[in-house]
Tab-separated table of C-alpha atoms in Angstrom:
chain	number	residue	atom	x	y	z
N	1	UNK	CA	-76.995	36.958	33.016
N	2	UNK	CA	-79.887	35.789	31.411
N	3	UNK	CA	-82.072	35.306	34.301
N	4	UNK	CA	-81.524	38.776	35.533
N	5	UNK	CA	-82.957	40.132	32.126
N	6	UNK	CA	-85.664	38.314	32.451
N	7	UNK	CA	-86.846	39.524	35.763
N	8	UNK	CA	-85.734	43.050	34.853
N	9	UNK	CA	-88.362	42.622	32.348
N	10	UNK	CA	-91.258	41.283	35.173
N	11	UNK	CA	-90.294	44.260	37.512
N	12	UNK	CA	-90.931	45.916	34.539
N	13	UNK	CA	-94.174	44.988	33.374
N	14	UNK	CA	-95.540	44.680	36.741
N	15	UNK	CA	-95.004	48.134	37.500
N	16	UNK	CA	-96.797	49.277	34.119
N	17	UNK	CA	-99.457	47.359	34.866
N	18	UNK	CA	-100.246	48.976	38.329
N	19	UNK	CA	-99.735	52.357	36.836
N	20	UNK	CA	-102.723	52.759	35.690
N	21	UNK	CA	-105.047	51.367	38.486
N	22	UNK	CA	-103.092	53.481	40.786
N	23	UNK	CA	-104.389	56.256	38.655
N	24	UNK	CA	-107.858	55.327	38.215
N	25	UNK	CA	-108.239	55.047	42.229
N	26	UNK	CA	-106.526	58.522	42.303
N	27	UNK	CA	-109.512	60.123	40.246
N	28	UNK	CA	-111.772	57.526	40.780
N	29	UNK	CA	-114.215	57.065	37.711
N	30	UNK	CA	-117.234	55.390	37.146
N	31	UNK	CA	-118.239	51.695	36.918
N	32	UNK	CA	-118.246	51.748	33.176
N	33	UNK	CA	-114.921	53.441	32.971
N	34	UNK	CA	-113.306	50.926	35.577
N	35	UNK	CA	-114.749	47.860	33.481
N	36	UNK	CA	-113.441	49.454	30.190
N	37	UNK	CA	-109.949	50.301	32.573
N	38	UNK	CA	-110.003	46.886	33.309
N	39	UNK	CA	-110.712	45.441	30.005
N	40	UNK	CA	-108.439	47.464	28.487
N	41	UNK	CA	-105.692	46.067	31.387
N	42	UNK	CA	-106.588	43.211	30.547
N	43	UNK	CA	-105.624	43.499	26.801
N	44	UNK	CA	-102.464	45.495	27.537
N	45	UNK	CA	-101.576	42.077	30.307
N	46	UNK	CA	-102.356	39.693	27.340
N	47	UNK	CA	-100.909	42.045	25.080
N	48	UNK	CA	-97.617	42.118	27.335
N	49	UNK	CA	-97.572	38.375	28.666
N	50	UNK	CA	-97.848	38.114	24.402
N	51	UNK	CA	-94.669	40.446	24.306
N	52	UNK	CA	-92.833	38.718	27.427
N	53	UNK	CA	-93.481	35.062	25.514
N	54	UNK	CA	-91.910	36.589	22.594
N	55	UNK	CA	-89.349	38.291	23.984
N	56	UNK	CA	-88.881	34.922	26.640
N	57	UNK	CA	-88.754	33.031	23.395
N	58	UNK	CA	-86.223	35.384	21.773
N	59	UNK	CA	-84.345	35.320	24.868
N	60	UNK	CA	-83.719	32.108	24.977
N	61	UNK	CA	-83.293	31.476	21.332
N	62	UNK	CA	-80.771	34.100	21.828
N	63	UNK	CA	-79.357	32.366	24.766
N	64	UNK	CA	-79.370	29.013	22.821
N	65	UNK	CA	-78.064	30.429	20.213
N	66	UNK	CA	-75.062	32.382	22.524
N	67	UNK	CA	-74.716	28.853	23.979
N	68	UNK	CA	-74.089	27.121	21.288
N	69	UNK	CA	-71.604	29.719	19.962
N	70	UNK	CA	-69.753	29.830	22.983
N	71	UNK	CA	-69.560	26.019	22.916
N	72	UNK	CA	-68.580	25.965	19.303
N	73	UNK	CA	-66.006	28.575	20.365
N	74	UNK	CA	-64.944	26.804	23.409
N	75	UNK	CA	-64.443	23.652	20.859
N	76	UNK	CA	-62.429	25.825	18.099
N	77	UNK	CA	-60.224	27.089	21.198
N	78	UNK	CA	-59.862	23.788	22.463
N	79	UNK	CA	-59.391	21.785	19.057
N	80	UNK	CA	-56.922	24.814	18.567
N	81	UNK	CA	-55.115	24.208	21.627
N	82	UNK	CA	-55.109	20.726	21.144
N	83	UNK	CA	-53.443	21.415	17.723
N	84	UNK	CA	-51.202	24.098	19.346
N	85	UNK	CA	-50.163	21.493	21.787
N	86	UNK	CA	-49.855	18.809	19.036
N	87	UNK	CA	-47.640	21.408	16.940
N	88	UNK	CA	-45.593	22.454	20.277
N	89	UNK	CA	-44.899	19.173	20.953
N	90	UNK	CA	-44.159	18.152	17.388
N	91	UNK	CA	-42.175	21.363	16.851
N	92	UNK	CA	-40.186	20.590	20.316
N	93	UNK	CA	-39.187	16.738	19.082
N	94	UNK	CA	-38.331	18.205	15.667
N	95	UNK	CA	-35.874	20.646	17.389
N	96	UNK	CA	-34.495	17.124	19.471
N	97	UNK	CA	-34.354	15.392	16.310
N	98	UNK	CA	-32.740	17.962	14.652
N	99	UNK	CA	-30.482	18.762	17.414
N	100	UNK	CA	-29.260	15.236	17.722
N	101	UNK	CA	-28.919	15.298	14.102
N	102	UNK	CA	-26.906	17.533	13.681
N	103	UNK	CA	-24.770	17.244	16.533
N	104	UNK	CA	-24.087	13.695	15.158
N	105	UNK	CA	-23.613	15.105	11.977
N	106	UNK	CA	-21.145	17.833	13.945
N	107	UNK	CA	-19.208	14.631	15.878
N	108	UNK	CA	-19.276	12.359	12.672
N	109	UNK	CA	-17.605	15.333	10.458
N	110	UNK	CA	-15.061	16.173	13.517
N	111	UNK	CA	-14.397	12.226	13.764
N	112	UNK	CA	-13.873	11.748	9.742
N	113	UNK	CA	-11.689	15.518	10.098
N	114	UNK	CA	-9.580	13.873	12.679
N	115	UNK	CA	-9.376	10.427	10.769
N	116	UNK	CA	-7.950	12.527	7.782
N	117	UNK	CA	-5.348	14.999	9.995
N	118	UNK	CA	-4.186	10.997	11.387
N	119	UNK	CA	-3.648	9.644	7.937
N	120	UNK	CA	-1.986	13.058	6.861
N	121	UNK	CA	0.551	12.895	9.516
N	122	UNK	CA	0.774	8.879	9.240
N	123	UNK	CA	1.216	9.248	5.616
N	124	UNK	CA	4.032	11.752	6.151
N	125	UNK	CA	5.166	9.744	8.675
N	126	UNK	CA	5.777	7.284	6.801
N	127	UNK	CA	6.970	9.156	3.929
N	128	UNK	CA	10.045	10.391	6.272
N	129	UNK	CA	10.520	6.673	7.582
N	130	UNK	CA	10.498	5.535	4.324
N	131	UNK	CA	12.859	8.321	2.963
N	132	UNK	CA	15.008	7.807	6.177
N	133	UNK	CA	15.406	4.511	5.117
N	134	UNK	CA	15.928	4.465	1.705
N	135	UNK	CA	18.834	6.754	2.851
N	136	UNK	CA	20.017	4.572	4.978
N	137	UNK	CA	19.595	1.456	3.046
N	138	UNK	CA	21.023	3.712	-0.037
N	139	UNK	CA	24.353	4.651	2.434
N	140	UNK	CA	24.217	0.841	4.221
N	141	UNK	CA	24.574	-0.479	0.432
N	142	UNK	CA	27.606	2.266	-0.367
N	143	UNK	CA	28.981	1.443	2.996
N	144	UNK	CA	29.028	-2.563	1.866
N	145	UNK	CA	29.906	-1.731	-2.139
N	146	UNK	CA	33.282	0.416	-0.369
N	147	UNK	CA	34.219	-2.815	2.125
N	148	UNK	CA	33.860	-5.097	-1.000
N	149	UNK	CA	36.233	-2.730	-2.846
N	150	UNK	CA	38.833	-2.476	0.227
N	151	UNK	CA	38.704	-6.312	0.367
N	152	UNK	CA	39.292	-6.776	-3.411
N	153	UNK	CA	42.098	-4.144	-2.445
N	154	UNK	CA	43.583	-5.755	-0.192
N	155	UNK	CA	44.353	-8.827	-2.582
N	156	UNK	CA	45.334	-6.827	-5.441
N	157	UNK	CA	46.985	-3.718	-4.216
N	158	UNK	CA	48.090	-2.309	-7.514
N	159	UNK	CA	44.149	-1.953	-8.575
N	160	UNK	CA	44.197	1.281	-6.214
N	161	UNK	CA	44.413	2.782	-10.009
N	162	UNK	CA	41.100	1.826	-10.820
N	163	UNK	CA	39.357	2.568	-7.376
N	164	UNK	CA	40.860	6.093	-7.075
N	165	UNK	CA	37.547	7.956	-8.312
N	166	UNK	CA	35.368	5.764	-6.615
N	167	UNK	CA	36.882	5.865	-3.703
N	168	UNK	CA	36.785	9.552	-3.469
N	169	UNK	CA	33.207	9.417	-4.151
N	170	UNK	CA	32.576	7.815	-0.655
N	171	UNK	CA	32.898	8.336	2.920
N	172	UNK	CA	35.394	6.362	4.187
N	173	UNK	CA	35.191	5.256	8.166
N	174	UNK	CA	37.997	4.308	10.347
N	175	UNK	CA	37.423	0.243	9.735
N	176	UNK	CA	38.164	1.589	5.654
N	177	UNK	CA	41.062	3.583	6.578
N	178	UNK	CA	42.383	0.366	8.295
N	179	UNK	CA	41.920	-1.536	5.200
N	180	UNK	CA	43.060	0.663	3.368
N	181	UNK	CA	46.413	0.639	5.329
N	182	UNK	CA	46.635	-3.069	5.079
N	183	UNK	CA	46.519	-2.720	1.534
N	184	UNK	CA	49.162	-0.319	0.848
N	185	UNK	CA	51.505	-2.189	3.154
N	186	UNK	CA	50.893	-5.378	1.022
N	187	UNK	CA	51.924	-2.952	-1.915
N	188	UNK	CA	55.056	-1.596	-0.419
N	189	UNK	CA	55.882	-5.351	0.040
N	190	UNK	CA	55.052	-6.116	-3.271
N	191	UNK	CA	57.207	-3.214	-4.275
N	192	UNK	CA	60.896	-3.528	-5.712
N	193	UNK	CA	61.856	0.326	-5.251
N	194	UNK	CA	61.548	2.508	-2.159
N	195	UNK	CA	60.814	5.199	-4.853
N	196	UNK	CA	56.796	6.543	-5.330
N	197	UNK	CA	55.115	5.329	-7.802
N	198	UNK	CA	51.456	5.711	-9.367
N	199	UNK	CA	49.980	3.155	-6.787
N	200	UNK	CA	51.607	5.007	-3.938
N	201	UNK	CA	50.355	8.584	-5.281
N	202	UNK	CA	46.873	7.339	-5.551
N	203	UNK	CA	47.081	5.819	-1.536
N	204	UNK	CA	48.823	9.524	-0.567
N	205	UNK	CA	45.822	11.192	-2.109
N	206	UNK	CA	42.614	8.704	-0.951
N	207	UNK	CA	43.827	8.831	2.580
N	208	UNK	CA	45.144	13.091	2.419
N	209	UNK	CA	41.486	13.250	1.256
N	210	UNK	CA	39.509	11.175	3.782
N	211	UNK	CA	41.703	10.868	6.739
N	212	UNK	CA	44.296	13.759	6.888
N	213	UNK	CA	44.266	14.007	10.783
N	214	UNK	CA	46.124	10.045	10.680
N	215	UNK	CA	48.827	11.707	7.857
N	216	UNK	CA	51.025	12.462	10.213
N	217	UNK	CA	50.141	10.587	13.446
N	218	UNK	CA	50.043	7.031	12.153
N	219	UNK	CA	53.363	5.716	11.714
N	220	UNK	CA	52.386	3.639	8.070
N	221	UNK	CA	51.052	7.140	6.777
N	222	UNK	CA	53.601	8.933	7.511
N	223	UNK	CA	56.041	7.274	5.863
N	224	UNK	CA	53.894	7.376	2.871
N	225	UNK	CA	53.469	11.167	3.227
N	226	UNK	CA	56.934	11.297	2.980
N	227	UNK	CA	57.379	9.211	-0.166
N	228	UNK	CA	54.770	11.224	-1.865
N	229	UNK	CA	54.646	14.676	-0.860
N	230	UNK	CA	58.195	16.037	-2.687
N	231	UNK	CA	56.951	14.353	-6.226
N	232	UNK	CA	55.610	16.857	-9.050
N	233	UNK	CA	52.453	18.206	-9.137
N	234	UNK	CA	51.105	16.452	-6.171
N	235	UNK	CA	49.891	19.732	-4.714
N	236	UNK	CA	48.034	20.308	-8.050
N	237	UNK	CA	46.337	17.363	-7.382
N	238	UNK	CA	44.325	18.790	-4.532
N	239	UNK	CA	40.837	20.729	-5.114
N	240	UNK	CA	40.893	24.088	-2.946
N	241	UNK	CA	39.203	22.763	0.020
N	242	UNK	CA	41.124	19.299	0.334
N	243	UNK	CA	44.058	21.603	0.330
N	244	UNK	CA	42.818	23.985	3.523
N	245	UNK	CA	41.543	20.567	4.835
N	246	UNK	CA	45.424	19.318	4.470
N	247	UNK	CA	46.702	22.188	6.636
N	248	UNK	CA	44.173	22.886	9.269
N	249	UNK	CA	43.862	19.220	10.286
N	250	UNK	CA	47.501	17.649	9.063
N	251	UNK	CA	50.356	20.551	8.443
N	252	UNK	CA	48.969	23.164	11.240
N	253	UNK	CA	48.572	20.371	14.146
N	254	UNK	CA	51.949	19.157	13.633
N	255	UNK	CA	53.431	22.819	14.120
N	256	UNK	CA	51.500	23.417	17.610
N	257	UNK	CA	53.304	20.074	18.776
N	258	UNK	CA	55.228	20.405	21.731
N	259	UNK	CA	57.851	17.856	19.424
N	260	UNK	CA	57.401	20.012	16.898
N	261	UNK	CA	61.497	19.135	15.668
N	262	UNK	CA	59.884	15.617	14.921
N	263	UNK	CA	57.671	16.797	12.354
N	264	UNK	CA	60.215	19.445	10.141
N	265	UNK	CA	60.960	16.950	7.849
N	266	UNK	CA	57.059	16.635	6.708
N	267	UNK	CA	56.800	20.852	7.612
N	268	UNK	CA	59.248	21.642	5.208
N	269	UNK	CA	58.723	19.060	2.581
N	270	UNK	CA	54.967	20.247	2.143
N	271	UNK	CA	56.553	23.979	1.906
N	272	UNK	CA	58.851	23.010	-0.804
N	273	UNK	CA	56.110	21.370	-2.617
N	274	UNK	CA	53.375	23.952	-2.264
N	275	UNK	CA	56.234	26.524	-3.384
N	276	UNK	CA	57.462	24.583	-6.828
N	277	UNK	CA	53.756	23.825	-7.171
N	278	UNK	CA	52.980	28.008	-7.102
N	279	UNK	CA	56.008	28.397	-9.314
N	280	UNK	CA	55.280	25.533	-11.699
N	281	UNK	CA	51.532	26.223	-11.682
N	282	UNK	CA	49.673	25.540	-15.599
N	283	UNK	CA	46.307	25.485	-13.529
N	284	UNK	CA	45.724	29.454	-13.801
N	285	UNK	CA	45.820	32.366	-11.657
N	286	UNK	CA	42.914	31.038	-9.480
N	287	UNK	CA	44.591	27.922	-8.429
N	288	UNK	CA	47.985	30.146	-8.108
N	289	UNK	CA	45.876	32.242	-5.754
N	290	UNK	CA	44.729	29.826	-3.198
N	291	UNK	CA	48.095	28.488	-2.977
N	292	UNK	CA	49.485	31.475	-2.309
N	293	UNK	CA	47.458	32.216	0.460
N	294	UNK	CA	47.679	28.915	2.010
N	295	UNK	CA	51.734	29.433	1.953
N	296	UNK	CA	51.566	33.147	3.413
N	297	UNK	CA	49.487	31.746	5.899
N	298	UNK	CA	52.168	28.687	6.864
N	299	UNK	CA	54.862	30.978	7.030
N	300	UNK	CA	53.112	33.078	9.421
N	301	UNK	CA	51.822	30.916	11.383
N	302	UNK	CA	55.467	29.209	11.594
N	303	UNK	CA	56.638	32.264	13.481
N	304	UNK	CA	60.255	32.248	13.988
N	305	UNK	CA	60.326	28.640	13.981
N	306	UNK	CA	62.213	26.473	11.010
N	307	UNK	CA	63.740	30.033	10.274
N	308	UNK	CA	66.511	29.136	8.457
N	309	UNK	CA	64.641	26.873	5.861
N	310	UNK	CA	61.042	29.788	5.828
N	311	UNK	CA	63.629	31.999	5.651
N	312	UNK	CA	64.794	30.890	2.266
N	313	UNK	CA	61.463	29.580	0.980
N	314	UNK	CA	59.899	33.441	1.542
N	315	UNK	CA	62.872	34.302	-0.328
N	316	UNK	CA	61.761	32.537	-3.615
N	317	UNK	CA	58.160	32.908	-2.520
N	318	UNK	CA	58.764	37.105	-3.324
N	319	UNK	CA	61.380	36.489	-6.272
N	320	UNK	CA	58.369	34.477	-7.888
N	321	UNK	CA	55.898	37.622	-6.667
N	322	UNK	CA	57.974	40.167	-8.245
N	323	UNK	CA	58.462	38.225	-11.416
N	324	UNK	CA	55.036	37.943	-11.632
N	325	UNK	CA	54.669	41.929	-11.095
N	326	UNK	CA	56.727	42.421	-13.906
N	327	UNK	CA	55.242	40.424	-16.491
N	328	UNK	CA	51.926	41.473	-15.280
N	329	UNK	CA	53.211	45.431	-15.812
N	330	UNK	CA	54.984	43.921	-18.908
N	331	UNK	CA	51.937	42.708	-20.478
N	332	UNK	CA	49.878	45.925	-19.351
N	333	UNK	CA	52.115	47.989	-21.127
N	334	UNK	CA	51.505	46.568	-24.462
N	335	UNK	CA	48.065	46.122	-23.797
N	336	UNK	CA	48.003	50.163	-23.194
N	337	UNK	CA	50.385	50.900	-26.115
């Protein structure tokens, strides 16, 4: 670019400088005039050649000078890109560094997360397992205490008196009911009278209360339902749901049987008992109540069998209901007056 200035500027200067000797040919002058032309030529030549140095030298000061600017600015826009590049590439592995950073932090905070969920659930774990087995340690050690009391039992018969209430505090298995049976036959042995006695009551009501479905089916028990079930008050001794637990598994069983005759002694005695028990009754109206349902319900469920002896029984059952009417009206009446 700067060479074509510079011979713009000859083309130019050349061409002024024949200018005027074109002209002077064109009207010709004199000798004098043509050495004053060409002295004057030759001033305007040294004048421009003066001009052209100057402007040369400007030229290529401005030329040295554009040079060097476009070299410092080639250096800024390389030490820029250079730094660019330096910051890219520091930027990019701070991003990686970062990114693995963080995505350790992310796996280390889902490992420790999962760590704590495990020791949750192992914790609770073994919170169950250990509550499992307290409670089955807790019923293991009942289960011994009971066959420690059932082999004392079965030495000393007559201290049924004193393991009553414990007794019916526990769950008594079949190996217990068996031990139990071998210790009320060592009473009965033991025994001078046939007749029951306190022992015998306290037998009738552990095994009425944890094995009623043997009462009538196991020959032993049997026998000692009989004994027992006629005697005062041992209805009374029954809480509400040992009592529907009596019938439904003992008393209602033995009526479906296809020998049902077999069983009217039992039948009967447990009617006459509930019955005296209803009339009898000091335990109050509530007691009076479930009793009276649980006979209604006997009688109809007996049907037409054991007429004769249901027969009578309803009999006393309503004489006792209409009593009760009347002393009910009896006592409403002076209530009212």
């Amino acid at each position: 670019m700067l060479k074509k200035i510079i011979y713009f500027l000859q083309v130019l200067c050349f061409i002024s400088f024949l200018n005027p000797v074109f002209i002077a040919n064109a009207e010709a002058p004199s000798a004098f005039n043509n050495n004053e032309i060409i002295e004057e030529l030759r001033k305007q030549n040294v004048q421009l050649k003066s001009e052209f140095e100057l402007l040369t030298k400007k030229v290529n000061q401005e030329s040295s000078i554009t040079d060097k600017s476009f070299s410092s600015i080639s250096n800024q826009l390389s030490a820029a890109s250079t730094m660019l590049t330096w910051f890219s590439a520091i930027l990019t592995l701070a991003s990686i560094v970062l990114t693995a950073t963080i995505a350790w932090l992310s796996n280390k905070t889902q490992k420790a997360a999962q760590k704590a969920i495990n020791a949750l659930e192992d914790t609770q774990k073994l919170k169950t397992d250990i509550d499992e087995n307290l409670r089955e340690l807790n019923l293991r050690l009942i289960d011994d205490e009971t066959t420690h009391l059932l082999e004392r039992l079965q030495k000393y018969p007559q201290d049924i008196l004193n393991m009553t209430n414990m007794l019916a505090l526990r769950k008594l298995n079949t190996a217990h009911i068996t031990m139990l049976k071998t210790a009320y036959e060592k009473l009965i042995t033991q025994l001078e009278r046939s007749e029951p006695c306190a022992s015998t009551r306290s037998f009738f009501l552990t095994v009425a209360q944890h094995a009623p479905v043997d009462l009538l089916n196991d020959l032993t028990w049997r026998e000692l339902f009989n004994r027992e079930i006629r005697t005062d008050y041992i209805i009374d001794c029954f809480y509400d749901d040992e009592l529907l637990d009596l019938v439904n598994k003992c008393i209602k069983p033995a009526i479906n049987q296809n020998n049902f005759a077999d069983y009217q002694q039992e039948i009967s005695g447990f009617l006459c008992s509930l019955l005296k028990s209803i009339e009898d009754s000091i335990n109050g109206i509530y007691i009076q109540k479930i009793q009276c349902e649980v006979f209604e319900d006997l009688i109809s469920f007996l049907g037409s069998k054991m007429d004769s002896i249901t027969s009578e029984l309803s009999e006393k059952y309503e004489a006792w209901r209409n009593t009760q009417l009347e002393s009910v009206e009896t006592i409403t009446e002076k209530i009212n007056s």
